[in-house]
mmCIF file of C-alpha atoms in Angstrom:
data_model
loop_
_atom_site.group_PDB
_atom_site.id
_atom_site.type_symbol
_atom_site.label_atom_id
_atom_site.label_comp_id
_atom_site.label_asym_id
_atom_site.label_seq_id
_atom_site.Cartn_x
_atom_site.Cartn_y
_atom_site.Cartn_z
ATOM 1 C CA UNK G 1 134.621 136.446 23.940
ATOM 2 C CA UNK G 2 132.430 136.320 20.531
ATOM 3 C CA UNK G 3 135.553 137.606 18.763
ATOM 4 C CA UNK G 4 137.488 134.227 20.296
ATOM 5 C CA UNK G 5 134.734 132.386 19.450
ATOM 6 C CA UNK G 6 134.093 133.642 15.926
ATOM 7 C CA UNK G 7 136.577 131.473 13.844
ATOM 8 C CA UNK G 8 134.818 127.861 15.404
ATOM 9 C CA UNK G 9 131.412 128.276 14.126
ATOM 10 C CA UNK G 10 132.526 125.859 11.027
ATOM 11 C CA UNK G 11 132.813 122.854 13.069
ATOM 12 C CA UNK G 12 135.752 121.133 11.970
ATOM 13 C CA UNK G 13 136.439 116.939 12.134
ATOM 14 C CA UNK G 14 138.488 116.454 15.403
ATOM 15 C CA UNK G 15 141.082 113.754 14.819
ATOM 16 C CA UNK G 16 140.024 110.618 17.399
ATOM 17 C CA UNK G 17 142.434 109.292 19.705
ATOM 18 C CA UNK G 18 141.804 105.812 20.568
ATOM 19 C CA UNK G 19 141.932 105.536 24.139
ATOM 20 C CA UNK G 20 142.986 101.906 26.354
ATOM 21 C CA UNK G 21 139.410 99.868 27.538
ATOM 22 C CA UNK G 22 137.166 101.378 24.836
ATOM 23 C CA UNK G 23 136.226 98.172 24.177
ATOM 24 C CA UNK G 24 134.454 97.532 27.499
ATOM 25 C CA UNK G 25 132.064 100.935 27.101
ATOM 26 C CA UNK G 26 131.909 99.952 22.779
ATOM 27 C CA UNK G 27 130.617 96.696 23.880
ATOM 28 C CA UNK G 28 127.737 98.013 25.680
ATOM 29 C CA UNK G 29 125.987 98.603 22.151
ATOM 30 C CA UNK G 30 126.673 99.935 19.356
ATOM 31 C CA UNK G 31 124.583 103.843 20.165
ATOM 32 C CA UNK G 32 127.230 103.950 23.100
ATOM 33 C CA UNK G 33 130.097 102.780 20.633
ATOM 34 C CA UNK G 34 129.137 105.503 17.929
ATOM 35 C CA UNK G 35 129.440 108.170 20.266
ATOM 36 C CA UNK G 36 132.959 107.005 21.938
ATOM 37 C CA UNK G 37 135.278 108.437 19.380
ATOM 38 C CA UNK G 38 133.806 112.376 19.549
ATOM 39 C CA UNK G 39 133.004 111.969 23.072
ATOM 40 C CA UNK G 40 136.739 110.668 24.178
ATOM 41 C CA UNK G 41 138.281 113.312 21.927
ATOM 42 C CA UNK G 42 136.113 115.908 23.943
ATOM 43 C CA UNK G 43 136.805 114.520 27.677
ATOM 44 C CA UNK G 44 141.092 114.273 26.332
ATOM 45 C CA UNK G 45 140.768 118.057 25.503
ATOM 46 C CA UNK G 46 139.068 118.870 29.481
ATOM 47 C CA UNK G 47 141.855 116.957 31.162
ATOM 48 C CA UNK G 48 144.579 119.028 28.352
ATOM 49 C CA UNK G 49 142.720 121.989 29.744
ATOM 50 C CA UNK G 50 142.703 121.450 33.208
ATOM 51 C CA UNK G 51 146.379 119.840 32.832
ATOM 52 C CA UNK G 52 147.730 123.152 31.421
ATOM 53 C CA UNK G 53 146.279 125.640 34.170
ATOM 54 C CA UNK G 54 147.854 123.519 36.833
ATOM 55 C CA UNK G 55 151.170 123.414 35.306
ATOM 56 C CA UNK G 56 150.548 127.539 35.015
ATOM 57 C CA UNK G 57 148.963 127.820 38.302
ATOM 58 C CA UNK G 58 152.082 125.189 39.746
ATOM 59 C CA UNK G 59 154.511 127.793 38.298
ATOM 60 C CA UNK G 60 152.924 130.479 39.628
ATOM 61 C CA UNK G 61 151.196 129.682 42.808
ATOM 62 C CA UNK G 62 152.864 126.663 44.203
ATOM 63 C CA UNK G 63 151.109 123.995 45.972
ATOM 64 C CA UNK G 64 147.855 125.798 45.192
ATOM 65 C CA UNK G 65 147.817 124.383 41.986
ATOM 66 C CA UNK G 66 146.704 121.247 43.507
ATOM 67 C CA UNK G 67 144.469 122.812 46.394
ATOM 68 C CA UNK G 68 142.026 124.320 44.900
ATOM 69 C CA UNK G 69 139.425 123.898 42.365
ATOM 70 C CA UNK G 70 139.715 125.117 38.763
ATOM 71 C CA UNK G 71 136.695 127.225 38.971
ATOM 72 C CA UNK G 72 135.833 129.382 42.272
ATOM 73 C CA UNK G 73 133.697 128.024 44.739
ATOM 74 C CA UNK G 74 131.628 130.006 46.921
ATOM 75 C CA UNK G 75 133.948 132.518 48.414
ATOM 76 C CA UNK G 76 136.914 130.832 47.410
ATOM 77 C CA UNK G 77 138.150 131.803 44.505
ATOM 78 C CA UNK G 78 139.690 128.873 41.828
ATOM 79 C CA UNK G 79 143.050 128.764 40.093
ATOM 80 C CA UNK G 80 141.781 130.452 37.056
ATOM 81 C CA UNK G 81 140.138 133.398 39.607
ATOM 82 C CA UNK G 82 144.283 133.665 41.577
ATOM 83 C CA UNK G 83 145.816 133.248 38.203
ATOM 84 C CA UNK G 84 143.997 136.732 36.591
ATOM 85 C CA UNK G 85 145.016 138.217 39.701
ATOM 86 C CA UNK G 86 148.720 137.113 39.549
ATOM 87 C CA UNK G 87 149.270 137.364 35.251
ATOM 88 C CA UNK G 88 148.183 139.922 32.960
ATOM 89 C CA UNK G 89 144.957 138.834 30.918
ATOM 90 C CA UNK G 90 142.680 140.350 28.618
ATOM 91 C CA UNK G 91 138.820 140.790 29.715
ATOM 92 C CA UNK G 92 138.019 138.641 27.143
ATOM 93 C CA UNK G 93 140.458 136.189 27.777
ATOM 94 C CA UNK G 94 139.092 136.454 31.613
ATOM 95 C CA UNK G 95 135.413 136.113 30.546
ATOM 96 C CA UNK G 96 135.898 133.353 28.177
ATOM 97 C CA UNK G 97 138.474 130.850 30.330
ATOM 98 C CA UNK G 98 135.673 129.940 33.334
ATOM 99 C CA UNK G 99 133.501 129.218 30.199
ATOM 100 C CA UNK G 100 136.093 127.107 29.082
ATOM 101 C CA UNK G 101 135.760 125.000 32.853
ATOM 102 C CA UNK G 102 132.322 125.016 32.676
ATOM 103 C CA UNK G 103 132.183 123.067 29.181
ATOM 104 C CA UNK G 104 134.686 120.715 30.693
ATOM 105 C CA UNK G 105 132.376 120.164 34.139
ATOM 106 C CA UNK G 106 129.580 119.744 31.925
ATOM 107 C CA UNK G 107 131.285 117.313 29.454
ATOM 108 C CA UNK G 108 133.044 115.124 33.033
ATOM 109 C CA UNK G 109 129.399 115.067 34.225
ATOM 110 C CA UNK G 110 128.140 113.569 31.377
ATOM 111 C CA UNK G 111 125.755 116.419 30.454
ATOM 112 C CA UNK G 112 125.656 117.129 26.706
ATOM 113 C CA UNK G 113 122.484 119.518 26.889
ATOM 114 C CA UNK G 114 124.580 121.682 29.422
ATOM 115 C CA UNK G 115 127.248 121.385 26.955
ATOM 116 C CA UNK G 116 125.411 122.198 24.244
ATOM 117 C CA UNK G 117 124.024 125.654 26.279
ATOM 118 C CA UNK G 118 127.718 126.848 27.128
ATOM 119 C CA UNK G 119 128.844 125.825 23.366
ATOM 120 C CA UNK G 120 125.463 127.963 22.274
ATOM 121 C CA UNK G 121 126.687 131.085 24.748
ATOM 122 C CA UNK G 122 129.839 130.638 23.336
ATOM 123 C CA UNK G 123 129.286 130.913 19.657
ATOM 124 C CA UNK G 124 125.497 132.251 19.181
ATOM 125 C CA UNK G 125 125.527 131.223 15.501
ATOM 126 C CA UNK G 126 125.509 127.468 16.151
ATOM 127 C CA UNK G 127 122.326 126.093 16.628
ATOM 128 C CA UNK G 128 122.041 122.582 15.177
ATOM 129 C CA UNK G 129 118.655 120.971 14.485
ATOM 130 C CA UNK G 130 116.746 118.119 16.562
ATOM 131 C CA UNK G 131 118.489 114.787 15.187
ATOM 132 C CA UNK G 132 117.295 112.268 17.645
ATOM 133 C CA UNK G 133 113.715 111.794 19.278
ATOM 134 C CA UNK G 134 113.377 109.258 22.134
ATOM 135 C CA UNK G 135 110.499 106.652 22.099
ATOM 136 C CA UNK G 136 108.516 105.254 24.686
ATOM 137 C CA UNK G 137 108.434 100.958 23.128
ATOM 138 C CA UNK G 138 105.498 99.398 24.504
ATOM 139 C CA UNK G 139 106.617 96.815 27.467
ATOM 140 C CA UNK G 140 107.382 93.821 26.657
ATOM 141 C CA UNK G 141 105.865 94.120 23.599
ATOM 142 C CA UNK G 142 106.854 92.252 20.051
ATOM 143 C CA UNK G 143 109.395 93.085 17.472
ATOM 144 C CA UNK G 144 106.203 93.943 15.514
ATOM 145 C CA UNK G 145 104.753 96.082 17.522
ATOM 146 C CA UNK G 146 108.318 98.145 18.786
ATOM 147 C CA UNK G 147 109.263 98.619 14.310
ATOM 148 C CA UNK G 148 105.948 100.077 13.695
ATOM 149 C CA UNK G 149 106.187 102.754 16.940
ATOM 150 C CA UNK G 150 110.028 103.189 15.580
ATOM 151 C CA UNK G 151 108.528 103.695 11.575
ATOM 152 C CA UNK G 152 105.619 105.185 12.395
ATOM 153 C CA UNK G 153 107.150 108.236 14.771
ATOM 154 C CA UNK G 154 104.169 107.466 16.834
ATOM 155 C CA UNK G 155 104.798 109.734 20.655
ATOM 156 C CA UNK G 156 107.990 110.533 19.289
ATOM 157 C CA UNK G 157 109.919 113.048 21.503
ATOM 158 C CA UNK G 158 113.295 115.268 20.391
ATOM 159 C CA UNK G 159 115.944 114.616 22.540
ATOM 160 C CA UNK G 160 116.339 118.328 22.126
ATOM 161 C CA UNK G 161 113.026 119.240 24.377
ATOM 162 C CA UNK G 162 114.737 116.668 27.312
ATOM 163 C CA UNK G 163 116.867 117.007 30.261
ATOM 164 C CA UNK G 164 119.513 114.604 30.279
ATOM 165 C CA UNK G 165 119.403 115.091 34.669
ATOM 166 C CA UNK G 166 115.720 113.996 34.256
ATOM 167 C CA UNK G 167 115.410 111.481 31.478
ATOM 168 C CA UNK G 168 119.105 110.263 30.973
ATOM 169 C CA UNK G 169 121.897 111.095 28.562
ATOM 170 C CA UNK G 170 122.808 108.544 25.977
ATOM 171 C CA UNK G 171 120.123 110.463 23.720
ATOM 172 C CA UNK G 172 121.512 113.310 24.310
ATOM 173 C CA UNK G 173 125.197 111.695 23.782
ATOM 174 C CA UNK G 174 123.786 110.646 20.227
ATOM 175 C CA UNK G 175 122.820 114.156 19.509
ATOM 176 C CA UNK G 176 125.519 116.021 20.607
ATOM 177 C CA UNK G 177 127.871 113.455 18.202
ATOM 178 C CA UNK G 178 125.982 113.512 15.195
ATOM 179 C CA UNK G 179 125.341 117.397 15.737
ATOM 180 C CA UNK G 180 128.851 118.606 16.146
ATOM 181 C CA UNK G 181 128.563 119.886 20.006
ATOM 182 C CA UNK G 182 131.526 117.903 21.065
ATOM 183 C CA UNK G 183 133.828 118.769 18.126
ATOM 184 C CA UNK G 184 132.600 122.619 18.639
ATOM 185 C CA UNK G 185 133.770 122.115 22.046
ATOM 186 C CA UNK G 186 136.558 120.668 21.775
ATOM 187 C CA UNK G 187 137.711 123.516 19.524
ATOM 188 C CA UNK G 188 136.702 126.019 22.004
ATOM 189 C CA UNK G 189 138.428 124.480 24.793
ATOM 190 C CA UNK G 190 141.522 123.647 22.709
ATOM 191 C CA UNK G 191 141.295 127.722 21.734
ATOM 192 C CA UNK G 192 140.992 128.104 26.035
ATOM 193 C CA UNK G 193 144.645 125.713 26.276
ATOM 194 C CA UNK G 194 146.050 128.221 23.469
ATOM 195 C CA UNK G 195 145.066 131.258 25.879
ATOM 196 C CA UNK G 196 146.833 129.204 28.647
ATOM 197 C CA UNK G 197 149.832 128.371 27.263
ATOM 198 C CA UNK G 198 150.671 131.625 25.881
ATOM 199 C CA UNK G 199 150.943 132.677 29.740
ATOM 200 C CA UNK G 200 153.714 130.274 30.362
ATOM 201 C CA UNK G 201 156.872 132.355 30.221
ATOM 202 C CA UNK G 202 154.631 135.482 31.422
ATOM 203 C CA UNK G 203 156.047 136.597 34.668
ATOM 204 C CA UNK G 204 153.893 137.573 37.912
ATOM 205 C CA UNK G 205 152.409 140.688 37.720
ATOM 206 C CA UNK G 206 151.889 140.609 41.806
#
């Protein structure tokens, strides 16, 4: 899995699709709308992802590939799980693909700190530095007061020592862009699709 990983550590600008009703979320404000671009490209490459193991597991498995859930759950074992048991795959290949579907849960569910752990499992060099601290502005206080807690730092916390479950996500959204988490993992699950799609014109092992 480190050996599939290797190559990604230089994170690498992901072109940007531009996706239809951006506008609503970019109009939200503009911390949202910087994030959009890397974000979208990141969520595009966990639908690829999923898209490609159905169309394997459809070929494969039959009307499984819409009947079960990517990953296993509980006792029931996922696509990916019936698809090593059906193709031929490396252990690496086998170790690394869940990985794969649990960066794309974690980027669905709007977590980029569990993103940021798989990405981190995934390729143990990376290990990007606190960008963005969240601050506690007094209420309702004035624009004076909230520029000098913003200039002076003051109770200043990194985003970095947060939970996005616990104390929300956009932070953590920030971080992740300006950090390259969701390019990294969009090249690791766009490495997963290439795993994938090299299976296509495998035939059953079972």
């Amino acid at each position: 899995m480190r050996q599939i990983a290797r190559r990604l550590i230089v994170v690498r600008r992901t072109p940007m699709p531009n996706f239809p009703y951006s506008m609503i979320l970019q109009a939200s404000g503009p911390l949202l709308a910087r994030c959009l671009p890397t974000w979208e490209a990141a969520m595009g490459s966990c639908f690829h992802f999923e898209l490609l193991v159905r169309l394997l597991a459809q070929k494969h498995l039959g009307g499984e590939s819409v009947t079960r859930d990517i990953g296993d759950r509980g006792t029931r074992p996922g696509l990916l799980s019936r698809l090593f048991e059906t193709l031929e795959f490396s252990e690496e290949e086998q170790a690394f693909l869940p990985k794969c579907n649990t960066l794309r849960n974690k980027l669905i569910h709007c977590e980029p700190d569990g993103v940021l752990r798989v990405v981190r499992e995934l390729v143990p060099g990376f290990d990007p530095e606190n960008r963005v601290h969240k601050h506690e502005l007094p209420p309702g206080g004035s624009g004076e007061a909230i520029l000098e807690t913003l200039e002076s730092q003051r109770g200043a916390v990194p985003v970095q020592s947060t939970s996005s479950r616990t104390d929300g996500f956009l932070g953590w959204m920030i971080q992740a862009t300006v950090d390259g988490t969701f390019e990294l993992a969009v090249e690791l699950l766009g490495r997963g699709m290439a795993i994938v799609d090299s299976k296509s014109d495998q035939q059953s092992a079972v």
